PDB file of C-alpha atoms and ligand atoms in Angstrom:
ATOM      1  CA  MET A  25      37.089 133.430  93.336  1.00 39.00           C
ATOM      2  CA  SER A  26      38.948 130.043  92.206  1.00 45.00           C
ATOM      3  CA  GLU A  27      35.650 128.928  90.702  1.00 78.00           C
ATOM      4  CA  ALA A  28      34.986 132.192  89.012  1.00 95.00           C
ATOM      5  CA  ILE A  29      35.004 132.101  85.192  1.00 98.00           C
ATOM      6  CA  THR A  30      37.512 134.193  83.535  1.00 98.00           C
ATOM      7  CA  ALA A  31      36.557 137.067  81.123  1.00 99.00           C
ATOM      8  CA  LEU A  32      38.653 138.937  78.663  1.00 99.00           C
ATOM      9  CA  VAL A  33      37.684 142.646  77.770  1.00 99.00           C
ATOM     10  CA  THR A  34      39.819 144.169  75.294  1.00 99.00           C
ATOM     11  CA  GLY A  35      40.113 147.914  75.441  1.00 98.00           C
ATOM     12  CA  ALA A  36      39.134 148.220  79.207  1.00 98.00           C
ATOM     13  CA  SER A  37      41.223 151.228  79.820  1.00 98.00           C
ATOM     14  CA  ARG A  38      38.524 153.539  79.402  1.00 96.00           C
ATOM     15  CA  GLY A  39      34.917 154.253  77.953  1.00 96.00           C
ATOM     16  CA  ILE A  40      32.680 151.152  76.981  1.00 98.00           C
ATOM     17  CA  GLY A  41      35.447 148.606  77.854  1.00 98.00           C
ATOM     18  CA  ALA A  42      35.995 150.041  81.269  1.00 98.00           C
ATOM     19  CA  ALA A  43      32.190 149.860  82.118  1.00 98.00           C
ATOM     20  CA  ILE A  44      31.856 146.344  80.640  1.00 98.00           C
ATOM     21  CA  ALA A  45      34.924 145.256  82.860  1.00 98.00           C
ATOM     22  CA  ASP A  46      33.186 146.755  86.132  1.00 98.00           C
ATOM     23  CA  ALA A  47      30.001 145.142  85.311  1.00 98.00           C
ATOM     24  CA  LEU A  48      31.589 141.625  84.912  1.00 98.00           C
ATOM     25  CA  VAL A  49      33.445 142.037  88.193  1.00 98.00           C
ATOM     26  CA  GLU A  50      30.078 143.012  89.858  1.00 98.00           C
ATOM     27  CA  ALA A  51      28.642 139.649  88.112  1.00 98.00           C
ATOM     28  CA  GLY A  52      31.241 137.573  89.916  1.00 98.00           C
ATOM     29  CA  TYR A  53      33.776 136.984  86.932  1.00 98.00           C
ATOM     30  CA  ARG A  54      37.461 137.053  87.093  1.00 98.00           C
ATOM     31  CA  VAL A  55      38.288 139.907  84.621  1.00 98.00           C
ATOM     32  CA  ALA A  56      41.465 140.445  82.411  1.00 98.00           C
ATOM     33  CA  GLY A  57      41.247 143.843  81.218  1.00 98.00           C
ATOM     34  CA  THR A  58      43.575 145.064  78.431  1.00 99.00           C
ATOM     35  CA  ALA A  59      45.334 148.477  77.332  1.00 98.00           C
ATOM     36  CA  THR A  60      47.668 149.185  74.514  1.00 98.00           C
ATOM     37  CA  SER A  61      50.372 150.871  77.117  1.00 98.00           C
ATOM     38  CA  GLU A  62      52.051 149.306  80.474  1.00 98.00           C
ATOM     39  CA  ALA A  63      50.494 152.509  82.198  1.00 98.00           C
ATOM     40  CA  GLY A  64      47.145 151.661  80.872  1.00 98.00           C
ATOM     41  CA  ALA A  65      47.359 147.962  82.033  1.00 98.00           C
ATOM     42  CA  ALA A  66      48.601 148.995  85.403  1.00 98.00           C
ATOM     43  CA  ALA A  67      45.752 151.321  85.953  1.00 98.00           C
ATOM     44  CA  ILE A  68      43.375 148.532  84.790  1.00 98.00           C
ATOM     45  CA  GLY A  69      44.944 146.281  87.523  1.00 98.00           C
ATOM     46  CA  SER A  70      44.744 148.670  90.338  1.00 98.00           C
ATOM     47  CA  ARG A  71      41.051 149.320  89.539  1.00 97.00           C
ATOM     48  CA  LEU A  72      40.262 145.647  89.457  1.00 97.00           C
ATOM     49  CA  GLY A  73      42.197 144.657  92.730  1.00 96.00           C
ATOM     50  CA  SER A  74      41.690 141.126  93.523  1.00 97.00           C
ATOM     51  CA  ALA A  75      38.838 140.772  91.041  1.00 98.00           C
ATOM     52  CA  GLY A  76      41.250 140.627  88.080  1.00 98.00           C
ATOM     53  CA  ALA A  77      44.324 141.910  86.145  1.00 98.00           C
ATOM     54  CA  GLY A  78      45.423 144.417  83.544  1.00 98.00           C
ATOM     55  CA  PHE A  79      47.323 143.325  80.473  1.00 98.00           C
ATOM     56  CA  VAL A  80      49.032 145.027  77.506  1.00 98.00           C
ATOM     57  CA  LEU A  81      47.545 144.091  74.104  1.00 98.00           C
ATOM     58  CA  ASP A  82      47.443 145.444  70.728  1.00 98.00           C
ATOM     59  CA  VAL A  83      44.726 143.485  68.791  1.00 98.00           C
ATOM     60  CA  ALA A  84      46.221 144.585  65.348  1.00 98.00           C
ATOM     61  CA  ASP A  85      49.515 142.741  66.046  1.00 98.00           C
ATOM     62  CA  ASP A  86      49.775 138.844  66.080  1.00 98.00           C
ATOM     63  CA  VAL A  87      52.788 138.877  68.492  1.00 98.00           C
ATOM     64  CA  SER A  88      51.202 141.091  70.931  1.00 98.00           C
ATOM     65  CA  VAL A  89      48.054 138.888  70.917  1.00 98.00           C
ATOM     66  CA  GLU A  90      50.085 135.846  71.418  1.00 98.00           C
ATOM     67  CA  GLN A  91      52.034 137.340  74.197  1.00 98.00           C
ATOM     68  CA  ALA A  92      49.019 138.585  76.050  1.00 98.00           C
ATOM     69  CA  HIS A  93      46.900 135.494  75.707  1.00 98.00           C
ATOM     70  CA  ALA A  94      49.921 133.220  77.204  1.00 98.00           C
ATOM     71  CA  ALA A  95      50.110 135.807  80.078  1.00 98.00           C
ATOM     72  CA  ILE A  96      46.386 135.820  80.638  1.00 98.00           C
ATOM     73  CA  VAL A  97      45.965 132.041  80.637  1.00 98.00           C
ATOM     74  CA  ALA A  98      49.083 131.933  83.015  1.00 98.00           C
ATOM     75  CA  GLN A  99      47.648 134.207  85.512  1.00 98.00           C
ATOM     76  CA  LEU A 100      43.873 133.804  85.389  1.00 98.00           C
ATOM     77  CA  GLY A 101      43.286 130.855  83.362  1.00 98.00           C
ATOM     78  CA  ASP A 102      41.402 130.191  79.994  1.00 98.00           C
ATOM     79  CA  PRO A 103      38.898 132.937  79.524  1.00 98.00           C
ATOM     80  CA  LEU A 104      35.494 131.358  78.619  1.00 98.00           C
ATOM     81  CA  VAL A 105      34.085 134.994  77.935  1.00 98.00           C
ATOM     82  CA  LEU A 106      35.585 137.040  75.359  1.00 99.00           C
ATOM     83  CA  VAL A 107      34.469 140.595  74.967  1.00 99.00           C
ATOM     84  CA  ASN A 108      35.967 142.216  71.772  1.00 99.00           C
ATOM     85  CA  ASN A 109      35.669 145.903  72.697  1.00 98.00           C
ATOM     86  CA  ALA A 110      38.991 147.204  71.541  1.00 98.00           C
ATOM     87  CA  GLY A 111      37.933 149.590  68.474  1.00 98.00           C
ATOM     88  CA  VAL A 112      39.307 152.878  66.609  1.00 97.00           C
ATOM     89  CA  THR A 113      37.884 155.490  64.357  1.00 97.00           C
ATOM     90  CA  ARG A 114      40.207 157.289  61.625  1.00 98.00           C
ATOM     91  CA  ASP A 115      37.508 159.229  59.971  1.00 97.00           C
ATOM     92  CA  ASN A 116      37.966 160.734  56.646  1.00 98.00           C
ATOM     93  CA  LEU A 117      36.002 161.240  53.432  1.00 98.00           C
ATOM     94  CA  LEU A 118      36.867 158.145  50.945  1.00 98.00           C
ATOM     95  CA  LEU A 119      38.545 160.425  48.453  1.00 98.00           C
ATOM     96  CA  ARG A 120      40.960 161.755  51.094  1.00 98.00           C
ATOM     97  CA  MET A 121      41.308 158.548  53.114  1.00 98.00           C
ATOM     98  CA  LYS A 122      45.098 157.252  53.266  1.00 98.00           C
ATOM     99  CA  PRO A 123      45.712 153.800  53.104  1.00 98.00           C
ATOM    100  CA  GLU A 124      46.970 153.612  56.622  1.00 98.00           C
ATOM    101  CA  GLU A 125      43.637 155.195  57.784  1.00 98.00           C
ATOM    102  CA  TRP A 126      41.690 152.228  56.082  1.00 98.00           C
ATOM    103  CA  ASP A 127      44.083 149.606  57.332  1.00 98.00           C
ATOM    104  CA  THR A 128      44.325 150.656  60.823  1.00 98.00           C
ATOM    105  CA  VAL A 129      40.600 150.553  61.408  1.00 98.00           C
ATOM    106  CA  VAL A 130      40.338 147.309  59.335  1.00 98.00           C
ATOM    107  CA  GLN A 131      43.174 145.471  61.212  1.00 98.00           C
ATOM    108  CA  THR A 132      41.912 146.717  64.863  1.00 98.00           C
ATOM    109  CA  ASN A 133      38.337 146.388  64.430  1.00 98.00           C
ATOM    110  CA  VAL A 134      38.015 143.100  62.658  1.00 98.00           C
ATOM    111  CA  GLY A 135      41.361 141.687  62.352  1.00 98.00           C
ATOM    112  CA  GLY A 136      41.366 141.803  66.180  1.00 98.00           C
ATOM    113  CA  LEU A 137      38.238 139.444  65.974  1.00 98.00           C
ATOM    114  CA  TYR A 138      40.044 137.101  63.664  1.00 98.00           C
ATOM    115  CA  ARG A 139      43.309 137.042  65.975  1.00 98.00           C
ATOM    116  CA  LEU A 140      41.513 136.692  69.496  1.00 98.00           C
ATOM    117  CA  CYS A 141      38.721 134.127  68.537  1.00 98.00           C
ATOM    118  CA  ARG A 142      40.836 131.906  66.652  1.00 97.00           C
ATOM    119  CA  ARG A 143      43.227 131.575  69.678  1.00 97.00           C
ATOM    120  CA  MET A 144      40.445 131.371  72.398  1.00 98.00           C
ATOM    121  CA  VAL A 145      37.772 129.208  70.706  1.00 98.00           C
ATOM    122  CA  ARG A 146      39.477 125.751  71.580  1.00 97.00           C
ATOM    123  CA  PRO A 147      39.483 126.021  75.292  1.00 98.00           C
ATOM    124  CA  MET A 148      35.928 127.158  75.131  1.00 98.00           C
ATOM    125  CA  MET A 149      35.067 123.888  72.989  1.00 98.00           C
ATOM    126  CA  LYS A 150      36.615 121.715  75.557  1.00 98.00           C
ATOM    127  CA  ALA A 151      34.723 123.552  78.396  1.00 98.00           C
ATOM    128  CA  ARG A 152      31.587 123.211  76.233  1.00 98.00           C
ATOM    129  CA  PHE A 153      30.831 126.782  77.050  1.00 98.00           C
ATOM    130  CA  GLY A 154      31.680 129.940  75.796  1.00 98.00           C
ATOM    131  CA  ARG A 155      30.664 133.640  75.406  1.00 98.00           C
ATOM    132  CA  ILE A 156      31.937 135.831  72.618  1.00 99.00           C
ATOM    133  CA  ILE A 157      30.608 139.317  72.528  1.00 99.00           C
ATOM    134  CA  SER A 158      31.903 141.857  69.944  1.00 99.00           C
ATOM    135  CA  LEU A 159      31.163 145.661  69.956  1.00 98.00           C
ATOM    136  CA  SER A 160      29.865 146.737  66.484  1.00 98.00           C
ATOM    137  CA  SER A 161      28.032 150.156  65.927  1.00 98.00           C
ATOM    138  CA  VAL A 162      24.758 151.746  64.929  1.00 98.00           C
ATOM    139  CA  ILE A 163      26.954 153.084  61.826  1.00 98.00           C
ATOM    140  CA  ALA A 164      27.299 149.578  60.680  1.00 98.00           C
ATOM    141  CA  ARG A 165      23.470 149.861  59.732  1.00 98.00           C
ATOM    142  CA  MET A 166      22.953 153.562  59.211  1.00 96.00           C
ATOM    143  CA  GLY A 167      26.135 154.382  57.219  1.00 97.00           C
ATOM    144  CA  ASN A 168      27.829 157.792  58.116  1.00 95.00           C
ATOM    145  CA  ALA A 169      29.675 160.146  55.604  1.00 96.00           C
ATOM    146  CA  GLY A 170      33.384 160.117  56.396  1.00 97.00           C
ATOM    147  CA  GLN A 171      33.376 156.705  58.101  1.00 98.00           C
ATOM    148  CA  THR A 172      33.424 154.115  55.277  1.00 98.00           C
ATOM    149  CA  ASN A 173      36.463 152.348  57.059  1.00 98.00           C
ATOM    150  CA  TYR A 174      34.706 152.108  60.366  1.00 98.00           C
ATOM    151  CA  ALA A 175      31.447 151.269  58.938  1.00 98.00           C
ATOM    152  CA  ALA A 176      32.887 148.505  56.919  1.00 98.00           C
ATOM    153  CA  SER A 177      34.736 147.255  59.664  1.00 99.00           C
ATOM    154  CA  LYS A 178      31.616 147.152  62.060  1.00 99.00           C
ATOM    155  CA  GLY A 179      29.488 145.659  59.450  1.00 98.00           C
ATOM    156  CA  ALA A 180      32.171 142.800  59.101  1.00 99.00           C
ATOM    157  CA  VAL A 181      32.313 142.477  62.763  1.00 99.00           C
ATOM    158  CA  GLU A 182      28.153 141.657  62.658  1.00 98.00           C
ATOM    159  CA  ALA A 183      28.777 139.250  59.526  1.00 98.00           C
ATOM    160  CA  PHE A 184      31.686 137.441  61.402  1.00 99.00           C
ATOM    161  CA  THR A 185      29.303 137.235  64.498  1.00 99.00           C
ATOM    162  CA  ARG A 186      26.475 135.186  62.381  1.00 98.00           C
ATOM    163  CA  SER A 187      29.277 132.882  60.647  1.00 98.00           C
ATOM    164  CA  LEU A 188      31.091 132.031  63.853  1.00 98.00           C
ATOM    165  CA  ALA A 189      28.029 131.607  65.637  1.00 98.00           C
ATOM    166  CA  GLN A 190      27.004 128.831  63.122  1.00 98.00           C
ATOM    167  CA  GLU A 191      30.437 127.238  63.489  1.00 98.00           C
ATOM    168  CA  ILE A 192      30.418 126.607  67.050  1.00 98.00           C
ATOM    169  CA  GLY A 193      26.845 126.806  68.482  1.00 98.00           C
ATOM    170  CA  SER A 194      26.584 123.143  68.946  1.00 98.00           C
ATOM    171  CA  ARG A 195      29.638 123.193  71.556  1.00 98.00           C
ATOM    172  CA  GLY A 196      28.059 125.440  73.890  1.00 98.00           C
ATOM    173  CA  ILE A 197      29.618 128.804  72.701  1.00 98.00           C
ATOM    174  CA  THR A 198      27.449 131.820  71.720  1.00 99.00           C
ATOM    175  CA  VAL A 199      28.727 134.544  69.507  1.00 99.00           C
ATOM    176  CA  ASN A 200      26.768 137.850  69.351  1.00 99.00           C
ATOM    177  CA  ALA A 201      27.453 141.477  68.921  1.00 99.00           C
ATOM    178  CA  VAL A 202      26.191 144.596  70.583  1.00 99.00           C
ATOM    179  CA  ALA A 203      25.651 147.825  68.593  1.00 98.00           C
ATOM    180  CA  PRO A 204      25.772 150.979  70.328  1.00 98.00           C
ATOM    181  CA  GLY A 205      24.341 154.190  69.353  1.00 96.00           C
ATOM    182  CA  PHE A 206      25.963 157.414  70.702  1.00 93.00           C
ATOM    183  CA  ILE A 207      27.428 156.780  73.995  1.00 96.00           C
ATOM    184  CA  GLU A 208      29.268 159.329  76.351  1.00 93.00           C
ATOM    185  CA  THR A 209      32.867 158.421  75.938  1.00 88.00           C
ATOM    186  CA  GLU A 210      35.923 159.857  74.756  1.00 82.00           C
ATOM    187  CA  MET A 211      35.390 158.656  70.948  1.00 72.00           C
ATOM    188  CA  THR A 212      31.882 160.768  70.913  1.00 80.00           C
ATOM    189  CA  ALA A 213      33.339 163.742  72.840  1.00 84.00           C
ATOM    190  CA  ALA A 214      35.281 164.577  69.658  1.00 81.00           C
ATOM    191  CA  ILE A 215      32.007 165.249  67.865  1.00 83.00           C
ATOM    192  CA  PRO A 216      31.410 169.008  67.242  1.00 86.00           C
ATOM    193  CA  GLU A 217      28.763 170.523  69.482  1.00 87.00           C
ATOM    194  CA  ALA A 218      26.578 171.484  66.449  1.00 89.00           C
ATOM    195  CA  GLN A 219      26.660 168.030  65.117  1.00 84.00           C
ATOM    196  CA  ARG A 220      25.860 166.548  68.646  1.00 86.00           C
ATOM    197  CA  HIS A 221      22.787 168.648  68.797  1.00 88.00           C
ATOM    198  CA  ALA A 222      21.658 167.642  65.241  1.00 87.00           C
ATOM    199  CA  LEU A 223      22.202 163.970  66.346  1.00 84.00           C
ATOM    200  CA  LEU A 224      20.389 164.216  69.540  1.00 92.00           C
ATOM    201  CA  ALA A 225      17.405 165.495  67.530  1.00 94.00           C
ATOM    202  CA  ASN A 226      17.094 161.906  65.897  1.00 94.00           C
ATOM    203  CA  VAL A 227      17.527 160.122  69.231  1.00 96.00           C
ATOM    204  CA  ALA A 228      14.106 158.845  70.441  1.00 97.00           C
ATOM    205  CA  VAL A 229      15.067 158.920  74.088  1.00 96.00           C
ATOM    206  CA  GLY A 230      16.609 162.425  73.679  1.00 94.00           C
ATOM    207  CA  ARG A 231      20.197 161.829  75.200  1.00 94.00           C
ATOM    208  CA  LEU A 232      23.425 160.245  74.663  1.00 95.00           C
ATOM    209  CA  GLY A 233      23.598 156.782  76.257  1.00 97.00           C
ATOM    210  CA  SER A 234      25.982 155.721  79.109  1.00 97.00           C
ATOM    211  CA  ALA A 235      28.899 153.075  78.947  1.00 98.00           C
ATOM    212  CA  ALA A 236      26.901 151.346  81.844  1.00 98.00           C
ATOM    213  CA  GLU A 237      23.829 150.904  79.466  1.00 98.00           C
ATOM    214  CA  VAL A 238      25.941 149.069  77.046  1.00 98.00           C
ATOM    215  CA  ALA A 239      27.705 147.250  79.605  1.00 98.00           C
ATOM    216  CA  SER A 240      24.504 145.753  81.220  1.00 98.00           C
ATOM    217  CA  VAL A 241      23.688 144.301  77.675  1.00 99.00           C
ATOM    218  CA  VAL A 242      27.056 142.653  77.485  1.00 99.00           C
ATOM    219  CA  ARG A 243      26.766 141.363  80.879  1.00 98.00           C
ATOM    220  CA  PHE A 244      23.262 139.686  80.069  1.00 98.00           C
ATOM    221  CA  LEU A 245      24.979 138.148  76.963  1.00 98.00           C
ATOM    222  CA  ALA A 246      27.864 136.563  78.822  1.00 98.00           C
ATOM    223  CA  SER A 247      25.460 135.003  81.481  1.00 98.00           C
ATOM    224  CA  GLU A 248      24.068 131.402  81.532  1.00 95.00           C
ATOM    225  CA  GLY A 249      20.514 132.694  80.847  1.00 96.00           C
ATOM    226  CA  ALA A 250      21.483 134.116  77.461  1.00 98.00           C
ATOM    227  CA  GLY A 251      22.254 130.608  76.090  1.00 98.00           C
ATOM    228  CA  TYR A 252      19.633 130.690  73.449  1.00 98.00           C
ATOM    229  CA  ILE A 253      20.733 133.818  71.852  1.00 98.00           C
ATOM    230  CA  THR A 254      23.452 133.449  69.339  1.00 99.00           C
ATOM    231  CA  GLY A 255      24.454 135.142  65.912  1.00 98.00           C
ATOM    232  CA  GLU A 256      22.527 138.257  66.706  1.00 98.00           C
ATOM    233  CA  THR A 257      23.262 141.831  67.008  1.00 98.00           C
ATOM    234  CA  ILE A 258      21.734 143.601  69.954  1.00 98.00           C
ATOM    235  CA  HIS A 259      21.182 147.610  69.205  1.00 98.00           C
ATOM    236  CA  VAL A 260      21.651 149.935  72.132  1.00 98.00           C
ATOM    237  CA  ASN A 261      21.031 153.145  70.567  1.00 98.00           C
ATOM    238  CA  GLY A 262      17.855 154.793  72.188  1.00 98.00           C
ATOM    239  CA  GLY A 263      15.867 154.891  69.069  1.00 97.00           C
ATOM    240  CA  LEU A 264      18.352 156.461  66.896  1.00 96.00           C
ATOM    241  CA  TYR A 265      17.733 153.517  64.444  1.00 95.00           C
ATOM    242  CA  CYS A 266      15.408 150.891  64.828  1.00 92.00           C
ATOM    243  CA  ALA A 267      16.506 147.707  63.190  1.00 80.00           C
TER     244      ALA A 267
HETATM  245  N1  NAP B 316      31.503 155.711  72.084  1.00 86.37           N
HETATM  246  C1  NAP B 316      30.480 155.181  71.253  1.00 86.37           C
HETATM  247  O1  NAP B 316      29.477 156.164  71.205  1.00 86.37           O
HETATM  248  C2  NAP B 316      30.579 154.061  70.287  1.00 86.37           C
HETATM  249  C3  NAP B 316      29.346 153.954  69.561  1.00 86.37           C
HETATM  250  C4  NAP B 316      29.347 152.648  68.911  1.00 86.37           C
HETATM  251  C5  NAP B 316      30.343 151.507  69.072  1.00 86.37           C
HETATM  252  N2  NAP B 316      31.309 151.956  70.029  1.00 86.37           N
HETATM  253  C6  NAP B 316      32.369 150.927  69.815  1.00 86.37           C
HETATM  254  O2  NAP B 316      32.387 150.421  71.173  1.00 86.37           O
HETATM  255  C7  NAP B 316      33.713 150.041  71.535  1.00 86.37           C
HETATM  256  C8  NAP B 316      34.376 151.040  72.538  1.00 86.37           C
HETATM  257  O3  NAP B 316      34.182 152.246  72.445  1.00 86.37           O
HETATM  258  P1  NAP B 316      34.667 153.403  73.311  1.00 86.37           P
HETATM  259  O4  NAP B 316      34.136 154.772  72.678  1.00 86.37           O
HETATM  260  O5  NAP B 316      34.779 153.228  74.714  1.00 86.37           O
HETATM  261  O6  NAP B 316      36.104 153.617  72.670  1.00 86.37           O
HETATM  262  P2  NAP B 316      37.405 154.557  73.460  1.00 86.37           P
HETATM  263  O7  NAP B 316      37.070 155.376  74.596  1.00 86.37           O
HETATM  264  O8  NAP B 316      38.112 155.280  72.162  1.00 86.37           O
HETATM  265  O9  NAP B 316      38.443 153.495  73.948  1.00 86.37           O
HETATM  266  C9  NAP B 316      38.964 152.665  73.057  1.00 86.37           C
HETATM  267  C10 NAP B 316      39.517 151.373  74.193  1.00 86.37           C
HETATM  268  O10 NAP B 316      40.144 150.414  72.754  1.00 86.37           O
HETATM  269  C11 NAP B 316      41.674 150.210  73.263  1.00 86.37           C
HETATM  270  N3  NAP B 316      42.432 150.051  71.929  1.00 86.37           N
HETATM  271  C12 NAP B 316      42.566 151.270  70.982  1.00 86.37           C
HETATM  272  N4  NAP B 316      43.081 150.396  69.983  1.00 86.37           N
HETATM  273  C13 NAP B 316      43.405 149.265  70.354  1.00 86.37           C
HETATM  274  C14 NAP B 316      44.482 148.143  69.830  1.00 86.37           C
HETATM  275  N5  NAP B 316      44.773 148.170  68.612  1.00 86.37           N
HETATM  276  N6  NAP B 316      44.451 146.950  70.438  1.00 86.37           N
HETATM  277  C15 NAP B 316      44.001 146.750  71.697  1.00 86.37           C
HETATM  278  N7  NAP B 316      43.289 147.743  72.330  1.00 86.37           N
HETATM  279  C16 NAP B 316      42.989 149.022  71.721  1.00 86.37           C
HETATM  280  C17 NAP B 316      42.046 151.591  73.956  1.00 86.37           C
HETATM  281  O11 NAP B 316      43.290 151.363  74.617  1.00 86.37           O
HETATM  282  P3  NAP B 316      44.222 152.506  75.033  1.00 86.37           P
HETATM  283  O12 NAP B 316      43.392 153.306  76.147  1.00 86.37           O
HETATM  284  O13 NAP B 316      45.342 151.902  75.680  1.00 86.37           O
HETATM  285  O14 NAP B 316      44.392 153.344  73.946  1.00 86.37           O
HETATM  286  C18 NAP B 316      40.793 151.811  74.690  1.00 86.37           C
HETATM  287  O15 NAP B 316      40.600 150.974  75.989  1.00 86.37           O
HETATM  288  C19 NAP B 316      34.611 150.331  70.262  1.00 86.37           C
HETATM  289  O16 NAP B 316      34.663 148.938  69.561  1.00 86.37           O
HETATM  290  C20 NAP B 316      33.693 151.364  69.421  1.00 86.37           C
HETATM  291  O17 NAP B 316      33.702 151.217  68.172  1.00 86.37           O
HETATM  292  C21 NAP B 316      31.448 153.211  70.470  1.00 86.37           C
END
């Protein structure tokens, strides 16, 4: 265990983040998983057991990022794998979109990358190894009425990824994004049945994806074997959109 690489997975309390944490534990990483509440962090800690620990983190808040990062480094060492999974939606048509619906989505989905990467890249540079993997969405490419804030934030995740990859590639650090389509989680459970039916008609494989199917791609991108892939967005959408 002492030689295991530490991986930080934001938003590991449920959905895709929980599946990523499980997949990385299975692959032998020591995992720091985060939730926004003490109860969520404690539940992550219980699930991970000796393979890692749970921490409270709000990626939209500078102080929270600073405190969580310090606690993770003290307990598990510097993470050399960072999975920016935490993400939120605040759907509304643009004409009705309140400033706080815009700001929450942008500050969480994009601002979180800035805060975490900026803090965590230096130790990766020293180690001459690092893996940064961020969750985008098929909506970044397809667009979706009612999601201008979310689509803009995920498009920014992909653009950020391409640029940071070029800044730090020579230090052995790869930076990639994974863009899921419609995955069975609490986020998609909110989609009305009729809309869900219509969506599935356009998915080549004819079903929603599972969180585990997204996690297996993240696990691959974190591995040594993925060292020549950087600046990329890997689509995991069952053929809903072929980029
Ligand atoms: N589900 C899909 O079909 C789908 C499709 C495309 C892309 N994605 C992307 O995949 C990622 C995970 O999606 P999901 O469906 O698994 O989401 P989810 O079930 O709604 O879970 C969201 C996770 O993010 C955490 N979180 C929310 N706000 C946060 C903040 N300010 N700081 C830190 N953590 C925060 C939540 O923590 P708490 O439990 O403490 O609230 C939770 O762990 C997101 O980036 C999402 O945009 C999902």
